[in-house]
């Protein structure tokens, strides 16, 4: 399974403590029964997750726990090197901008 928002709440993730606290969901939500069957929830007891109510540090911890297994560290490090080179090039360009009379 890929790193998706719905996969994030899977039973495996719930047991490892990487899911936000749930609250009672809307009864009669039309998509709940299918979601519940797919991810191992009780179709008779809808739940929902209020991620905007989480503290920023807790939200960051949950997101990192969910995506870390899917990160290719080699690719990430190569991208970071490219971005740092781009920042240096932009900084050099901006440093030369004022010297060339480009500021007002």
XYZ file of C-alpha atoms in Angstrom:
104
model
C 0.000 0.000 0.000
C 1.251 3.491 -0.852
C 1.430 6.423 1.516
C -2.087 7.765 1.195
C -4.284 9.639 3.604
C -6.684 6.708 3.816
C -3.860 4.171 4.213
C -2.551 6.320 7.030
C -5.431 5.166 9.246
C -5.058 1.481 8.480
C -5.238 -1.049 11.346
C -1.466 -1.561 11.165
C -0.873 2.159 11.676
C -3.470 2.365 14.449
C -1.681 -0.345 16.422
C 1.707 1.363 16.015
C 0.382 4.679 17.369
C 0.856 6.664 14.153
C -2.735 7.769 13.753
C -4.289 10.925 15.188
C -6.907 10.555 17.905
C -10.325 9.744 16.489
C -13.657 11.316 17.364
C -17.156 10.092 16.646
C -17.946 10.475 12.967
C -21.093 11.567 11.199
C -23.726 8.858 11.223
C -25.100 8.305 7.761
C -21.922 9.387 5.936
C -22.392 7.640 2.576
C -18.753 6.640 2.048
C -18.086 5.435 5.608
C -19.223 1.785 5.215
C -16.886 1.177 2.246
C -13.978 2.941 3.953
C -14.616 0.987 7.170
C -14.662 -2.369 5.386
C -11.538 -1.534 3.390
C -9.455 -0.424 6.384
C -10.763 -2.669 9.145
C -13.064 -0.295 11.045
C -16.507 -1.064 12.449
C -19.035 0.092 9.818
C -21.589 0.712 12.591
C -19.305 3.152 14.466
C -18.089 5.958 12.172
C -15.001 7.848 13.301
C -13.181 10.880 11.952
C -9.832 12.536 12.491
C -9.518 16.242 13.228
C -5.892 16.790 12.212
C -6.244 20.581 12.292
C -6.853 20.280 16.060
C -3.470 18.624 16.635
C -0.498 20.528 17.984
C 1.978 21.260 15.153
C 4.694 19.083 16.729
C 2.297 16.135 17.025
C 1.086 16.567 13.447
C 4.688 16.667 12.227
C 5.493 13.495 14.204
C 2.492 11.667 12.746
C 3.243 12.738 9.163
C 6.919 11.832 9.416
C 6.061 8.438 10.927
C 3.666 7.781 8.046
C 5.966 8.821 5.174
C 9.452 7.882 6.411
C 9.228 4.253 5.216
C 8.563 5.496 1.671
C 11.432 7.996 1.393
C 14.304 7.033 -0.902
C 17.195 8.635 0.983
C 19.537 8.546 -2.018
C 17.076 10.456 -4.203
C 16.286 12.879 -1.371
C 19.964 13.644 -0.769
C 20.567 14.203 -4.511
C 17.630 16.622 -4.607
C 18.913 18.510 -1.554
C 22.317 18.936 -3.251
C 20.583 20.297 -6.402
C 18.486 22.736 -4.359
C 21.534 23.996 -2.465
C 23.333 24.620 -5.780
C 20.285 26.523 -7.053
C 20.212 28.659 -3.880
C 23.890 29.530 -4.312
C 23.322 30.448 -7.966
C 20.356 32.658 -7.075
C 22.284 34.328 -4.229
C 25.184 35.052 -6.610
C 22.757 36.496 -9.157
C 21.133 38.731 -6.535
C 24.520 39.868 -5.244
C 25.399 41.018 -8.752
C 22.015 42.639 -9.355
C 22.689 45.769 -7.282
C 26.191 46.147 -8.751
C 24.702 46.133 -12.255
C 22.358 49.006 -11.421
C 19.277 46.815 -11.249
C 17.908 48.341 -8.043
C 16.010 51.574 -7.755
